[in-house]
């Protein structure tokens, strides 16, 4: 009898829980994710629309005779294209990509398109393992070419750019290259950049924050991919019922406190500094002039899926390129109206660099205060510490690491990138790749 009497109470609790979830979900819009962030400037956002066009160019079979170029073209000089690799060329080990020597912007660009799914790429369903393997394959294939370009052009930056799953490969490339700068002619960390367009959640929170000075993620409004921790293999296998999958994930995330998410070392996040393009407002129809917000958040890092009919269309590289270019044009128009002198522009750029360093340091400290697993700070050469011994400690540990690599009697140049990755990471009992404790502590 007591069980029968308790059923109505359970039904009421269930209905209240569903009502609370529906209220929270319906009121949560993409604008809430970045409402407290600052506005991006034209100087820092300038590469985004250009790199989107480079990524789009990867889809072309012949860049000299393009079939799908956007208005204004790709902005690529075919004579500066170093190489192009298709999915067949990589034998399914990595997505298609191009290597482009951009003399106009003093940049060496490796642009990676979204990936064609293959069973070999997804090791046990943990996609980040596959992304690391793909990054290792690309570096094994192109290391000598990249090293030669970096040494021939010492004032050029090295940029990795990718879209969707390709963005995860680009982020892994940046992470591994930063850890092994000596393999690319001792390239300085400040010359290495990554732009992850519509990024996959591919690294833990401590790494996502610590590499915010190198990696930049760009999210258009309601894009679903940076907001779901569902394994990417399951997402792309379930495209026929993606709204159902996102709704179920949304319900699950609503019931998990954010504090608990922070303390899960295996939970993955969108990497680096975040740029959020906002072009729609709640309870309003149509698109508004896009605004770009930016920050290095620790909490509130696209943790909730937005129930929106644009969740999938906002993931498309074509739309991201269009809206990012619109946003860029508006920024430039505003600067032109204000008639900012060249000297003042340089001063603003210097101020922006200092602000980014301060924001980066604040994010690292915030991660430590929230007890994020393995949260720690890099040395002062990255604008985060003032103690010289931190740099000395980092350099000494780096030299010891290099000597251990060459201690086998083989030439260091013969060690594959996949071997170097295995030395950097351990595999836990669940199959996840975890940065080895020696590398975490040495930093």
Short mmCIF file of C-alpha atoms in Angstrom, two decimals, residues 2 153 165 171 251 259 354:
data_model
loop_
_atom_site.label_atom_id
_atom_site.label_comp_id
_atom_site.label_asym_id
_atom_site.label_seq_id
_atom_site.Cartn_x
_atom_site.Cartn_y
_atom_site.Cartn_z
CA UNK A 2 2.82 2.40 0.89
CA UNK A 153 61.65 31.91 -43.20
CA UNK A 165 37.45 16.87 -36.53
CA UNK A 171 45.12 21.32 -31.96
CA UNK A 251 19.17 16.30 -20.22
CA UNK A 259 31.91 21.47 -10.03
CA UNK A 354 49.59 42.42 -22.45
#
